[in-house]
Short mmCIF file of C-alpha atoms in Angstrom, two decimals:
data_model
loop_
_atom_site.label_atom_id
_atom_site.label_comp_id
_atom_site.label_asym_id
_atom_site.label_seq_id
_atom_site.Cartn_x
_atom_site.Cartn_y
_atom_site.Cartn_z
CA UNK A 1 64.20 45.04 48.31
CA UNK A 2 61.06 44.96 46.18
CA UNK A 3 59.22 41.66 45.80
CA UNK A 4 56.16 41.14 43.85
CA UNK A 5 54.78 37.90 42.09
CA UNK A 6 54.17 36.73 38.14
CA UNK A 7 51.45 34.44 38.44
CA UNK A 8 53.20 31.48 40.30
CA UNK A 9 56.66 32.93 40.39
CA UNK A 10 57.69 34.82 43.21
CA UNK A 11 60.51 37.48 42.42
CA UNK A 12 62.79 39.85 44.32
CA UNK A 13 64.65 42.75 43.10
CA UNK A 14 67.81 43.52 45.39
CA UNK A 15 69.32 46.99 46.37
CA UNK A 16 72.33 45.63 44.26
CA UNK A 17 70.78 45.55 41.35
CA UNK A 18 69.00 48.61 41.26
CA UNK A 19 72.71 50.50 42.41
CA UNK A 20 74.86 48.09 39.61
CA UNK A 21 72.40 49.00 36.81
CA UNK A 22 72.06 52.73 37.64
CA UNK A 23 75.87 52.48 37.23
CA UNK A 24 75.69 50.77 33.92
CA UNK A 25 72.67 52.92 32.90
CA UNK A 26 74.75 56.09 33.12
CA UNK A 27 77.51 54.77 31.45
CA UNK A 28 75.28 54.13 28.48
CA UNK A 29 74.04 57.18 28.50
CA UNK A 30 77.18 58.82 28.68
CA UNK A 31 78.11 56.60 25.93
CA UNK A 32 75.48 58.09 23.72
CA UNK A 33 76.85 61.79 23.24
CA UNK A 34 78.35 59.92 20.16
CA UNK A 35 75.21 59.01 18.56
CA UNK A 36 74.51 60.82 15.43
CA UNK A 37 70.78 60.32 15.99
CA UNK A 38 68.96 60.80 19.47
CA UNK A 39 69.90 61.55 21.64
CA UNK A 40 73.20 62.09 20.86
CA UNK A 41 73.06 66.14 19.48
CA UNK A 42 70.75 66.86 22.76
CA UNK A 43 73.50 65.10 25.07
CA UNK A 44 76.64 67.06 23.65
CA UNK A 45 74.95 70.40 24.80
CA UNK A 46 74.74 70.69 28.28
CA UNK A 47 73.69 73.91 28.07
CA UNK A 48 70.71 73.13 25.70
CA UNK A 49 66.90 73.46 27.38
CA UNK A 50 66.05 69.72 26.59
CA UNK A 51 69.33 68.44 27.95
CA UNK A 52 68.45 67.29 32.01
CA UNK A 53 65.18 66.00 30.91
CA UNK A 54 66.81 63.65 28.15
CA UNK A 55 70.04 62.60 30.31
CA UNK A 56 67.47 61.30 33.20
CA UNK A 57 64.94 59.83 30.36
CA UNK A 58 67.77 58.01 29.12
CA UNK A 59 69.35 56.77 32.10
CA UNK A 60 65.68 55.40 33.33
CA UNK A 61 65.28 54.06 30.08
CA UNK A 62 68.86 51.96 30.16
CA UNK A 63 67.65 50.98 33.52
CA UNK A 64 64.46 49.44 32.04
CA UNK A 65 65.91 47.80 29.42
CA UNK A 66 68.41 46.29 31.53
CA UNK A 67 66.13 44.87 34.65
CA UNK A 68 63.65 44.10 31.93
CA UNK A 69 65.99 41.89 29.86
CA UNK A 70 66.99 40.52 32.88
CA UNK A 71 63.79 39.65 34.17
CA UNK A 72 62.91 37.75 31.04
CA UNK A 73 65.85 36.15 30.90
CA UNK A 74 65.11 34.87 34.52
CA UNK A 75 61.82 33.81 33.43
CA UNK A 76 63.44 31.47 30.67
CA UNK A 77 64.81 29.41 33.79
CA UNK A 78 61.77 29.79 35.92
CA UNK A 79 59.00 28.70 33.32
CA UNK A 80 60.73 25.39 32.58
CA UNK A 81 61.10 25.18 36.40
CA UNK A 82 57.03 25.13 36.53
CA UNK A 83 56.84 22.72 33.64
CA UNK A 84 58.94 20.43 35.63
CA UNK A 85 56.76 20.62 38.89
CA UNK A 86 59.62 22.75 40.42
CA UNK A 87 58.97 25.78 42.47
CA UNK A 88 61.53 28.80 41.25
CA UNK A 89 62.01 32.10 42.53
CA UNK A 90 63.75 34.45 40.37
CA UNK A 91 65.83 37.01 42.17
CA UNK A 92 67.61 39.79 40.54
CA UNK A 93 70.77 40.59 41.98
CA UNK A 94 73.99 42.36 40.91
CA UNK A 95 73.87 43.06 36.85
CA UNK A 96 71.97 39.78 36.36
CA UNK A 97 70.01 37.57 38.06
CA UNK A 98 69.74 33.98 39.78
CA UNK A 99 66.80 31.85 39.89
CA UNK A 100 66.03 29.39 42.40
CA UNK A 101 64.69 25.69 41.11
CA UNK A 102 63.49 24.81 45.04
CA UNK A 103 63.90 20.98 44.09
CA UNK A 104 65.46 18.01 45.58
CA UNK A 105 67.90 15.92 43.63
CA UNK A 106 64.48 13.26 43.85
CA UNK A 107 62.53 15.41 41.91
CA UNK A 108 65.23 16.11 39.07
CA UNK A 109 67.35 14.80 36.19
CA UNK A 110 70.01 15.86 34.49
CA UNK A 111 68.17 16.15 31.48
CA UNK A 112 65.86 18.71 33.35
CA UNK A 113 68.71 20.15 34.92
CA UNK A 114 69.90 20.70 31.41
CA UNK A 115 66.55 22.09 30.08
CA UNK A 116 66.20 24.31 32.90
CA UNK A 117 69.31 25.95 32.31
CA UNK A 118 69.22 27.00 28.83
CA UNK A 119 65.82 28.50 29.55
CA UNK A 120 67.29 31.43 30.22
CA UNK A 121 69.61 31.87 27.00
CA UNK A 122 66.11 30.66 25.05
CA UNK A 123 64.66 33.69 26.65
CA UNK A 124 66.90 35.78 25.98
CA UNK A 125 67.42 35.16 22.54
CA UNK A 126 63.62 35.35 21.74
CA UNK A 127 63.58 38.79 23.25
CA UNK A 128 67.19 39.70 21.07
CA UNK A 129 65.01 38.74 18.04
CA UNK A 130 61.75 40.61 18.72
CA UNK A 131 63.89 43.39 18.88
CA UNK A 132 65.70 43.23 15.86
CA UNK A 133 62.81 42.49 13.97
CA UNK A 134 60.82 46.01 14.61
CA UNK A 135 64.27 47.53 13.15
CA UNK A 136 63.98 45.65 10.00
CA UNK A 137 61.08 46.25 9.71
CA UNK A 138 61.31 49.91 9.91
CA UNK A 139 64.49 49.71 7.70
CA UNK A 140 62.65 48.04 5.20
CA UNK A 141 59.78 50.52 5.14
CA UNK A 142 61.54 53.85 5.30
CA UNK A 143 60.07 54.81 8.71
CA UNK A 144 61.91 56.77 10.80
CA UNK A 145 61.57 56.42 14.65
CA UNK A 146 64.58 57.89 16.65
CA UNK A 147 63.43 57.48 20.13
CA UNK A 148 61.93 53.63 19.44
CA UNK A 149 65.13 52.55 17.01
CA UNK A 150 67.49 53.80 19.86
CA UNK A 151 65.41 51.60 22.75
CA UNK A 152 64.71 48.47 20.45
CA UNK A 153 68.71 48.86 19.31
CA UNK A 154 69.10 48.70 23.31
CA UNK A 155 66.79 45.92 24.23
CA UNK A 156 68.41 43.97 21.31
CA UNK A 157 72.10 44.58 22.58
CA UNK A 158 71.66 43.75 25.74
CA UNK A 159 70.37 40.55 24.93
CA UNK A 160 72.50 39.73 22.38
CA UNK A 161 75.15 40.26 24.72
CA UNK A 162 73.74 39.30 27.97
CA UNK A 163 73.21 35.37 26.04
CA UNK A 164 76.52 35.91 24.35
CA UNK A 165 78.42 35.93 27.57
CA UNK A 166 76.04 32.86 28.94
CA UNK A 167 76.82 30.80 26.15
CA UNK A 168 80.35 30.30 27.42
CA UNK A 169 81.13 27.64 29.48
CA UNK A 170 82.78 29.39 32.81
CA UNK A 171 80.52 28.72 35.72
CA UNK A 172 78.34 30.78 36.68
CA UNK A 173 76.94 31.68 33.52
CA UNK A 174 74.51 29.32 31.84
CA UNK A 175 76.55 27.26 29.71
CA UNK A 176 79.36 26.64 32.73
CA UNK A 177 76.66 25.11 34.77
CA UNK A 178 75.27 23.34 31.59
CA UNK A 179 78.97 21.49 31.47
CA UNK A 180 79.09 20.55 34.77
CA UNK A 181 75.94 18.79 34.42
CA UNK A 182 76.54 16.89 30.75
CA UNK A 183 80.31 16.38 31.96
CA UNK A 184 79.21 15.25 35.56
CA UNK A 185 76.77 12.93 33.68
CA UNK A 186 79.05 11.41 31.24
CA UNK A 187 82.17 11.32 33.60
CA UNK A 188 80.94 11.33 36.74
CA UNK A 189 83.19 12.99 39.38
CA UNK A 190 85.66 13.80 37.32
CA UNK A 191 83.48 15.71 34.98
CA UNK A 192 83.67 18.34 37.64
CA UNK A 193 87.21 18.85 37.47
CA UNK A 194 86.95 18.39 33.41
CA UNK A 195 84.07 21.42 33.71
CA UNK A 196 86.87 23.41 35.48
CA UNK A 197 89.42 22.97 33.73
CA UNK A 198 87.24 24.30 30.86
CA UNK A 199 86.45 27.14 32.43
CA UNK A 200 90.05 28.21 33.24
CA UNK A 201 90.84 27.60 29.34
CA UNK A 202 88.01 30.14 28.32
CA UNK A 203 88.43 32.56 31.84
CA UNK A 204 92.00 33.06 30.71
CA UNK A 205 91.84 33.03 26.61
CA UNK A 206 88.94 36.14 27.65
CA UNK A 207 91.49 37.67 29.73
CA UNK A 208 94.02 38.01 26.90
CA UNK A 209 91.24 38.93 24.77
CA UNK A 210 90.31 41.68 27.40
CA UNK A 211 93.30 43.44 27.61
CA UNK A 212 94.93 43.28 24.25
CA UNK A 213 91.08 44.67 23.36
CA UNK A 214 91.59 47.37 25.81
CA UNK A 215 88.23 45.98 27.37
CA UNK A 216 89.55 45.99 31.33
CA UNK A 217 85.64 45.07 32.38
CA UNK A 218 85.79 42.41 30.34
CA UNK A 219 89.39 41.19 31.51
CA UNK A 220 88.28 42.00 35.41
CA UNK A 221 85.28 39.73 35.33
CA UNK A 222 86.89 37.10 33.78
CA UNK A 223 89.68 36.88 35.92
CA UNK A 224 87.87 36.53 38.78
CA UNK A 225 85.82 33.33 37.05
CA UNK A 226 89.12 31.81 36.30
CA UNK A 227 90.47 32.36 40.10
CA UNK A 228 87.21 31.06 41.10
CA UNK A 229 87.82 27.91 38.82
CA UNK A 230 91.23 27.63 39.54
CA UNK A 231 90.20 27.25 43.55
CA UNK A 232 87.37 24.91 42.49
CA UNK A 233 90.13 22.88 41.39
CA UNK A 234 91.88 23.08 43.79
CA UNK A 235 88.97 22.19 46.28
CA UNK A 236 88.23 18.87 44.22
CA UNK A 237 91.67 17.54 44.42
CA UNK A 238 91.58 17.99 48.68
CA UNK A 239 88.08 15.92 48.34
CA UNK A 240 85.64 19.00 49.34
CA UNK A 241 84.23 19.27 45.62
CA UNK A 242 82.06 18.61 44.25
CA UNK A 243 79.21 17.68 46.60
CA UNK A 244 76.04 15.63 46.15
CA UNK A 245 75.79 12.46 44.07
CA UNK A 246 79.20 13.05 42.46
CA UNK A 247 81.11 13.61 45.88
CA UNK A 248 84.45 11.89 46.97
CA UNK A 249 83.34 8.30 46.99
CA UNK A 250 84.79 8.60 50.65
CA UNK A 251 82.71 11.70 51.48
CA UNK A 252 79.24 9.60 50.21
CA UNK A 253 80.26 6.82 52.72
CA UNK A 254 80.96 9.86 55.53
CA UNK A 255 77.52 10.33 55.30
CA UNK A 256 76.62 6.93 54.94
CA UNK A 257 78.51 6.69 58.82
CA UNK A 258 76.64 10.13 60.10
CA UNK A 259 73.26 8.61 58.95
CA UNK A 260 74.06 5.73 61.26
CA UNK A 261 75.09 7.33 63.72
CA UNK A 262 71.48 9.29 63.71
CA UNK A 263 69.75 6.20 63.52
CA UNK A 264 71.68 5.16 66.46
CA UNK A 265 73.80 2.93 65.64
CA UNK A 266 77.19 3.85 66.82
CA UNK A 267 79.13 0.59 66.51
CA UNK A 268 78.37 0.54 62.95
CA UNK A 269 79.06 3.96 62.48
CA UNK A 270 82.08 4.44 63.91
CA UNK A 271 83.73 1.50 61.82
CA UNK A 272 83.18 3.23 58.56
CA UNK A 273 84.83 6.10 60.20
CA UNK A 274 87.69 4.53 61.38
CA UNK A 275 87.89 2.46 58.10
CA UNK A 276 87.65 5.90 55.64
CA UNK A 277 90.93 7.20 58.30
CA UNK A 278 92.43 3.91 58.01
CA UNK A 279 92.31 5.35 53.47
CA UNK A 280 94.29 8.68 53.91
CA UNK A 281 91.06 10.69 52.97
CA UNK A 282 91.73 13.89 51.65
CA UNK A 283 91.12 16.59 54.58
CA UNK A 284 87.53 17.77 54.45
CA UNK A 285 86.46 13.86 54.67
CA UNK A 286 89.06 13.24 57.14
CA UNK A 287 87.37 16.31 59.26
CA UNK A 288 84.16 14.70 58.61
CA UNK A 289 85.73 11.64 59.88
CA UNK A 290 86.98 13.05 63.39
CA UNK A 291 83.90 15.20 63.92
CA UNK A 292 81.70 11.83 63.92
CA UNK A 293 84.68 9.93 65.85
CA UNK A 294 84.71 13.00 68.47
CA UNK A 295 80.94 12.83 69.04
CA UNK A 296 80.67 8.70 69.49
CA UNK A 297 83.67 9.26 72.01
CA UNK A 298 81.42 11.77 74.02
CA UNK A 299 78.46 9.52 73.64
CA UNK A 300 81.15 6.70 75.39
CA UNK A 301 81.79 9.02 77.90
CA UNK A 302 85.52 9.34 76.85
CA UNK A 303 85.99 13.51 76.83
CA UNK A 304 89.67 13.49 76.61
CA UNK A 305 89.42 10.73 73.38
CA UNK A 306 86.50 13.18 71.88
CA UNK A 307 88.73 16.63 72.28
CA UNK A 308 91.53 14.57 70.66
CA UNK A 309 89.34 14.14 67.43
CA UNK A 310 87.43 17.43 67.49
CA UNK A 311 91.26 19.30 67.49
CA UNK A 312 91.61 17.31 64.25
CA UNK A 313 88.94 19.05 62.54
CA UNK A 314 89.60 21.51 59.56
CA UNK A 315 87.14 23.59 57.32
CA UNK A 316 83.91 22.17 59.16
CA UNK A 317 82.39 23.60 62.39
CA UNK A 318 82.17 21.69 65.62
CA UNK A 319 78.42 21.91 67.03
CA UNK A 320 79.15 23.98 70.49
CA UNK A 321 77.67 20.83 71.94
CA UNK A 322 79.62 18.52 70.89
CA UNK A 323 82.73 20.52 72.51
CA UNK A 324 80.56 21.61 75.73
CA UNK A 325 79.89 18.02 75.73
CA UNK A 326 83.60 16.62 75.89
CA UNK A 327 84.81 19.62 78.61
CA UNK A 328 82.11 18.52 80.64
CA UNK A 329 83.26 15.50 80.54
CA UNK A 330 86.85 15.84 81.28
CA UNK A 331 86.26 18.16 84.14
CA UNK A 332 86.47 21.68 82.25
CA UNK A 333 82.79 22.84 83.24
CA UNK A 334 83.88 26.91 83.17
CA UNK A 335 84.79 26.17 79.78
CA UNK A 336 81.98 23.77 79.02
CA UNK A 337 79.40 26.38 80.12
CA UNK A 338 80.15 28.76 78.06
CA UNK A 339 79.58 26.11 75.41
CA UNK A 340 76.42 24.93 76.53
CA UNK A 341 74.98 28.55 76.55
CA UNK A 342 75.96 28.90 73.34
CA UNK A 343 74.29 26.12 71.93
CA UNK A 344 70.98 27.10 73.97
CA UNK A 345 70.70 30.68 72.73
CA UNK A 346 70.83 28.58 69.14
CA UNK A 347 68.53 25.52 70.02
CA UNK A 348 65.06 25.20 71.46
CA UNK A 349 66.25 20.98 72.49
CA UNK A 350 65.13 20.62 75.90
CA UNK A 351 68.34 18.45 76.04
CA UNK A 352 70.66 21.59 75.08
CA UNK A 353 68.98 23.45 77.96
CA UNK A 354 69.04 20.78 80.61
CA UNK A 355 72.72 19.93 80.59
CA UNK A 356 73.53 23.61 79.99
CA UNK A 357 72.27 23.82 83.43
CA UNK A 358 73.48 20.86 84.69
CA UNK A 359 77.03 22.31 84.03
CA UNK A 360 75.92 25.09 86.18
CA UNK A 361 74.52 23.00 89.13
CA UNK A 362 78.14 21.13 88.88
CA UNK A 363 79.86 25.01 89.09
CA UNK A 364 77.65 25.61 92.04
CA UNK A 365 75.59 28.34 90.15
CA UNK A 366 72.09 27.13 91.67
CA UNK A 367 70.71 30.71 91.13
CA UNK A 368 71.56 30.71 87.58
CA UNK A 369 69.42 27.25 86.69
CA UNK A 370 66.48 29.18 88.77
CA UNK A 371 66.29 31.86 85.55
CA UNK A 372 66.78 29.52 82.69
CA UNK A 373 63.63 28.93 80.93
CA UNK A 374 62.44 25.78 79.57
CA UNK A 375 64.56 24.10 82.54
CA UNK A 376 62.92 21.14 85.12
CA UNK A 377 65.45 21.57 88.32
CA UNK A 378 64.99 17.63 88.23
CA UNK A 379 66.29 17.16 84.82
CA UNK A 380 69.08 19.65 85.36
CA UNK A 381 69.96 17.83 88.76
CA UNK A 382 69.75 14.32 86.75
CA UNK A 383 72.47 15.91 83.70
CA UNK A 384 74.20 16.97 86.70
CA UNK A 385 74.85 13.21 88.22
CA UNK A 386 75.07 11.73 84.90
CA UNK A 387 78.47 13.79 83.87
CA UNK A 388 79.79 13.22 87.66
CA UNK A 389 79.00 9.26 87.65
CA UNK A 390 80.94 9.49 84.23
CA UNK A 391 84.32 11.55 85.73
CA UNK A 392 84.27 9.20 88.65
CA UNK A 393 82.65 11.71 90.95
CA UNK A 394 80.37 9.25 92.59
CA UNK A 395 79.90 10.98 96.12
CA UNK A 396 78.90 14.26 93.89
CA UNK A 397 76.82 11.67 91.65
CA UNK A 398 74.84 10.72 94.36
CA UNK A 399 73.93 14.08 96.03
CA UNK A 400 72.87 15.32 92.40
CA UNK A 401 70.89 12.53 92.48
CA UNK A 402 69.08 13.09 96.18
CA UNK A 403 68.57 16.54 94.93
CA UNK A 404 66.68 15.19 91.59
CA UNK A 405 64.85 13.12 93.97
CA UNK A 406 63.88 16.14 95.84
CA UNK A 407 62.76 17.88 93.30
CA UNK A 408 60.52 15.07 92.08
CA UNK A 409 60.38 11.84 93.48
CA UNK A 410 60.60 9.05 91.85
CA UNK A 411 62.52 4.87 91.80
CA UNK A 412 64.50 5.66 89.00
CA UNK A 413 66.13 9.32 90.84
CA UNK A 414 66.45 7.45 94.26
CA UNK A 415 68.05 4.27 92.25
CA UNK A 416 70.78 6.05 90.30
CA UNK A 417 71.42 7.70 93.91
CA UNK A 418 71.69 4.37 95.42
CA UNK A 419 73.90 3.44 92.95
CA UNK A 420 76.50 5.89 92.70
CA UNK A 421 76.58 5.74 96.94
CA UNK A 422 77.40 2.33 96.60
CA UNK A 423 80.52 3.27 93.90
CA UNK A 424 81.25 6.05 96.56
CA UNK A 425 81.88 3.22 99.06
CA UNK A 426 78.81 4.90 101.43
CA UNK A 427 76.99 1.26 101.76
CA UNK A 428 74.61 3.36 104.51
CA UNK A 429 73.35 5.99 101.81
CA UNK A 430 73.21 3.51 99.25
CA UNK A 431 71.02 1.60 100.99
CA UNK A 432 68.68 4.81 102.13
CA UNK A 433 68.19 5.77 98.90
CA UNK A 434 67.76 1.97 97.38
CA UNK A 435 64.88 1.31 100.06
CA UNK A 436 63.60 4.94 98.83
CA UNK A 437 63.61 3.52 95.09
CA UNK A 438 61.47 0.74 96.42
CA UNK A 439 58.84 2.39 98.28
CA UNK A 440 58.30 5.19 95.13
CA UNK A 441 58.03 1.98 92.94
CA UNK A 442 61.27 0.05 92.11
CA UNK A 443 60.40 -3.98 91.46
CA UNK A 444 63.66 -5.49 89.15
CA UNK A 445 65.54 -7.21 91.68
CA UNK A 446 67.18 -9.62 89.22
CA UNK A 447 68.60 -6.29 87.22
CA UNK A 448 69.54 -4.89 90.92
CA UNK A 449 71.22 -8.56 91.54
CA UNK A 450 73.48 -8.07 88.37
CA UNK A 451 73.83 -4.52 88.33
CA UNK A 452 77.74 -3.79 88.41
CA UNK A 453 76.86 -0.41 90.19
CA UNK A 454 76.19 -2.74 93.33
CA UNK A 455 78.38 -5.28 93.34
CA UNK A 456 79.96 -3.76 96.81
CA UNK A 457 76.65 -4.40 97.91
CA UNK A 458 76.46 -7.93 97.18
CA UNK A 459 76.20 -10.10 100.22
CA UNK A 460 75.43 -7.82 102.75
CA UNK A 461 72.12 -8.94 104.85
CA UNK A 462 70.36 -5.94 104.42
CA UNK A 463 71.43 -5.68 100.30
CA UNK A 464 69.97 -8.88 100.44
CA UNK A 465 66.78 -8.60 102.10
CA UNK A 466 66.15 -5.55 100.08
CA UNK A 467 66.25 -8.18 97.29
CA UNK A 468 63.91 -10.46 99.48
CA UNK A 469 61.82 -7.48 99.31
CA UNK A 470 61.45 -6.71 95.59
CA UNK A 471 60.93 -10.39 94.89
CA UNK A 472 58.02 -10.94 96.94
CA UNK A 473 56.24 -7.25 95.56
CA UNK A 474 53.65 -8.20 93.10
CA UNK A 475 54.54 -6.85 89.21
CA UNK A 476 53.07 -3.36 88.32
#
């Protein structure tokens, strides 16, 4: 790949593009025996002296002409992306080329949108007419230039051609993406499907063209545009296109749901998800749908409920966390761990890490935590008890927490271990470890008093002197 720069406008030139237009360059050249002027004579004798020399002049030339037309024509898009305080990168890939715009739906319009993609058909029609106009020129005057009419004939049919074919409206030329935006604009979502079908009109009327023409290039390319329309179709009647501002109104209030469920709010959240089910969404919303549903079940603690949802899921990936998440929770850690490692190798969230080792303290893989990086043994120990206080595994609960409390002590590792001793029905231990929460700090007693943890607790003398206790310790 060969990247270089054009004042503010950063461009790459892909292996694919160099192979693709040595291909086409040799075909021209090829083509050229036929020429009457040069270099046809010198091509049709392979024996002749000048005859290597010309064949590779010519094929560099072609290949010139082409990454050179193609580069301006890039340019078109890029310099209008500069006007509009964008920030393009042209890349030239394949035959042609793509440029980047590198801005948020904030920072455009359509009418920018629009602007910035005819730049490249203005460019490339401004470099079609500063090539004819040499010829005329030289027409007009007599002058004869073989070498310079045959590379200015070149430059001008490439262009000519190159901004003939993105004139028509079959995305992912120029003019198909300039329909989706004017018929996205004037229709709104259904201006996608109305782009489309537009597309499929002109992909197939090209087709017929194509082979009745004996022009099989022509009918191969655009019978893969019309396939490609035909699925885009396709995809917009199931809901999945087209995305951003003119999405499935049910897919905009999917992410309305996700984007409450980031701020936290999970109640909220998980109403617009059950009310967008409750609608018969079409199936990439509906995945959308269970994949939030799934999570706010494992954030309830309800694994079984969240596996339910995640199976339900259909053209959109399932974070490895998420599903290490729910088989932790209903008991399937040698599944879950594989899970978890997964989404460590992937994630640098001290979260990822801790209960990726919590699932192995809960396997009994101690040794294994010891080499994970990034890992506090206390943190692990604490992801430990919270997935064991969640399966009802309050005796295990409780030694996960002693052993967090080992590790570093502190109330809030000695309380939890209180707590899930008292659950476990071991009023001794739960008392040890409560008195332990006291001395390293501990001073709520009213939420100890109402804490549904310790309700076994309630009324015993010593549960009730610890109480005394916490009452009479002065406020930190």
């Amino acid at each position: 790949m060969l990247r270089f720069r054009l004042g503010r406008i950063p461009v790459e030139v892909h292996f694919s593009h160099l192979l693709v237009n040595l291909v086409f360059a040799w075909i021209f050249a090829e083509a050229a025996t036929t020429f009457d002027g040069w270099p046809g004579p010198i091509l049709r004798d392979p024996s002749g002296k000048d005859y290597s020399t010309t064949l590779v002049g010519v094929v560099l030339m072609w290949m010139g002409v082409i990454s050179l037309s193609a580069l301006v024509y890039e340019l078109g898009h890029a310099v209008f992306g500069l006007l509009f305080g964008y920030e393009p990168a042209v890349h030239l890939v394949g035959l042609g080329g793509l440029t980047r715009a590198r801005a948020t739906p904030a920072e455009g319009s359509w009418k920018k949108e629009l602007v910035f993609v005819l730049g490249g058909p203005a460019f490339g029609f401004v470099m079609a007419t500063a090539s004819f106009v040499p010829l005329v020129v030289m027409e007009v005057l007599g002058h004869s230039a073989p070498v310079a009419t045959y590379v200015l004939r070149a430059f001008a049919t490439v262009n000519v051609v190159w901004t003939g074919l993105n004139l028509l409206p079959v995305p992912p030329l120029d003019a198909g993406r300039a329909s989706l935006v004017v018929l996205q604009r004037l229709f709104d979502r259904k201006g996608y499907l109305f782009a489309q079908a537009l597309a499929l009109i002109f992909s197939l009327t090209l087709v017929a063209v194509g082979v009745f023409a004996g022009w099989s290039w022509m009918a191969l390319i655009f019978a893969l545009h019309g396939f490609r329309a035909a699925l885009s179709m396709m995809a917009y009647w199931r809901g999945e296109q087209p995305l951003g501002g003119a999405a499935h109104p049910l897919l905009l209030l999917m992410e309305s749901a996700e984007s409450q469920a980031r701020e936290g709010k999970y109640d909220e959240a998980g109403k617009i998800a059950e009310s967008v089910l409750a609608k018969e969404p079409p199936p990439l919303v509906r995945s959308h749908a269970h994949r939030l549903l799934g999570w706010l079940k494992v954030k309830a603690g309800e694994g079984r409920a969240a596996l339910d949802h995640f199976a339900q899921v259909q053209g959109l990936q399932v974070p490895p966390q998420f599903l290490a998440a729910a088989f932790s929770l209903v008991g399937d850690d040698a599944r879950a761990v594989a899970l978890w490692e997964q989404a460590a190798g992937s994630s640098p969230d001290p979260v990822v890490w801790h209960e990726f080792a919590g699932a192995l303290l809960r396997l009994g893989r101690e040794h294994d935590v010891k080499r994970l990086p990034r890992v506090r043994p206390a943190l692990a120990w604490a992801a430990a008890q919270r997935v064991h206080f969640l399966r009802g595994e309050f005796a295990q609960a409780a030694q996960a927490s002693e052993a967090a409390f080992r590790e570093e002590p502190s109330s809030g590792a000695a309380y939890d271990a209180g707590c899930a001793w008292a659950r476990a029905g071991d009023a001794a231990a739960a008392m040890r470890m409560l008195t332990l929460a006291a001395q390293n700090g501990f001073t709520r007693p009213d939420e100890a008093r109402t804490d549904p943890d310790l309700v076994s607790l309630r009324g015993r003398p010593e549960f009730e002197a610890w109480l005394v206790g916490l009452s009479e310790k002065p406020a930190p």
